[in-house]
Each structure stands twice: as structure tokens, then as C-alpha cells.
Amino acid sequence: MGNHPTSYMGLRLFTIAAMVLLLSAGHLQLSGAQVTCDPVQLSWCLQSIVSNMPPTAECCQKLKAQEPCLCRATSDPTFGGYMRLPGAGAVCAACNVTFPYCH
């Protein structure tokens, strides 16, 4: 490469684009790694699910954190039955969490 300003600028843009791509990919991996599926966290919502009471702030916080895991929770031997009750959908709606429709 010569000392052409255009080749230097192209190299700089490529380097910046590569850094942004790598940083965003690392951020996505980090975000996905933060979710730990733990159906026990849903116990904060059991009273609301079975009694049709409004969910507490703690329930909504735990439910939102477990949102990516809710399909797995529906097959959990302890909490799956609760997640299949009609009250589970109402609690999800009240907490602004998408109720899972799992295959």
C-alpha cells in the first residue's frame, strides 16, 4: 500500500467497522449468558396464578427475567402445572410478559 489518503481512510473505516461488529457480538453473547433458567423464580407468582390476585412487583420482575425460559418452565415437573392454569396467562399479561405458546 502506498501513502494514499484513500487507502488509509478505507483501512480506518474497515478497522472501526470490525471493532463495532466484534463489540456488538460480544454484547449479544453477554446478554444471552445473563439469563439463567430457574423455574423456582416463578414461585413468586404462584399466589397470583392460583388465586387470580394481581401480581406483585417482585413477581413481575422474576417473571420478566425468566421470560426466555417460560416454555421450558411449562414442562417442569413442579411448576409446569401452574404455568398451564388460566391464571398464568393473566399474570403474564399483567406483567407485560408474552405468554409462551410452546410446541
XYZ file of C-alpha atoms in Angstrom:
103
model
C 0.000 0.000 0.000
C 1.145 3.465 -0.735
C 0.652 6.564 1.293
C -2.640 7.351 -0.436
C -5.161 9.086 1.828
C -7.988 6.999 0.363
C -6.346 3.651 1.217
C -5.581 4.868 4.745
C -9.174 6.066 5.175
C -10.526 2.761 3.861
C -8.353 0.831 6.303
C -9.533 3.023 9.193
C -13.195 2.551 8.253
C -12.696 -1.203 7.960
C -10.990 -1.321 11.372
C -13.751 0.722 13.003
C -16.475 -1.414 11.397
C -14.750 -4.610 12.531
C -14.421 -3.292 16.095
C -18.101 -2.310 16.221
C -19.102 -5.733 14.913
C -16.929 -7.560 17.438
C -18.113 -5.409 20.327
C -21.770 -5.859 19.416
C -21.302 -9.629 19.036
C -19.679 -9.772 22.465
C -22.554 -7.750 23.908
C -25.099 -10.142 22.442
C -23.303 -13.124 23.901
C -23.048 -11.408 27.268
C -26.756 -10.549 27.244
C -27.741 -14.119 26.427
C -25.434 -15.511 29.102
C -27.143 -13.456 31.814
C -30.377 -15.489 31.602
C -30.315 -18.431 33.980
C -33.401 -20.587 33.684
C -34.617 -21.262 37.194
C -38.281 -22.281 37.480
C -38.106 -21.743 41.254
C -38.121 -17.999 40.489
C -41.716 -18.462 39.326
C -42.745 -19.278 42.897
C -43.010 -15.508 43.440
C -46.071 -15.635 41.165
C -47.840 -18.774 42.376
C -50.283 -16.974 44.682
C -51.339 -14.682 41.839
C -51.635 -17.569 39.384
C -53.841 -19.759 41.568
C -55.951 -17.052 43.248
C -56.346 -14.532 40.403
C -54.804 -11.823 42.577
C -52.836 -9.038 40.901
C -49.148 -9.944 40.687
C -46.660 -8.216 42.938
C -43.769 -6.156 41.599
C -41.412 -8.969 42.645
C -43.476 -11.481 40.694
C -43.353 -9.360 37.549
C -39.629 -8.786 37.931
C -38.911 -12.518 38.299
C -41.325 -13.438 35.518
C -39.758 -10.919 33.142
C -36.292 -12.272 33.945
C -37.493 -15.822 33.217
C -39.397 -14.896 30.038
C -36.939 -16.645 27.679
C -37.313 -19.792 29.805
C -41.097 -19.992 30.127
C -41.530 -22.732 27.514
C -39.141 -24.883 29.483
C -40.970 -23.985 32.704
C -44.265 -25.294 31.311
C -42.744 -28.784 31.240
C -41.133 -28.514 34.679
C -42.481 -31.266 36.991
C -43.040 -28.825 39.854
C -44.155 -25.599 38.165
C -45.422 -26.788 34.773
C -48.918 -27.476 36.069
C -49.179 -23.933 37.397
C -47.993 -22.493 34.098
C -50.827 -24.316 32.345
C -53.505 -22.765 34.584
C -55.596 -19.907 33.134
C -54.232 -17.586 35.840
C -50.706 -17.908 34.402
C -51.757 -16.143 31.224
C -53.435 -13.387 33.229
C -50.321 -12.875 35.362
C -48.131 -12.732 32.253
C -50.460 -10.151 30.709
C -50.484 -8.061 33.902
C -46.673 -8.160 33.983
C -46.397 -7.339 30.271
C -44.697 -10.675 29.609
C -45.502 -12.691 26.490
C -47.252 -15.894 27.496
C -45.467 -18.824 25.858
C -47.201 -20.887 23.224
C -44.810 -23.803 23.074
C -44.725 -26.627 20.560
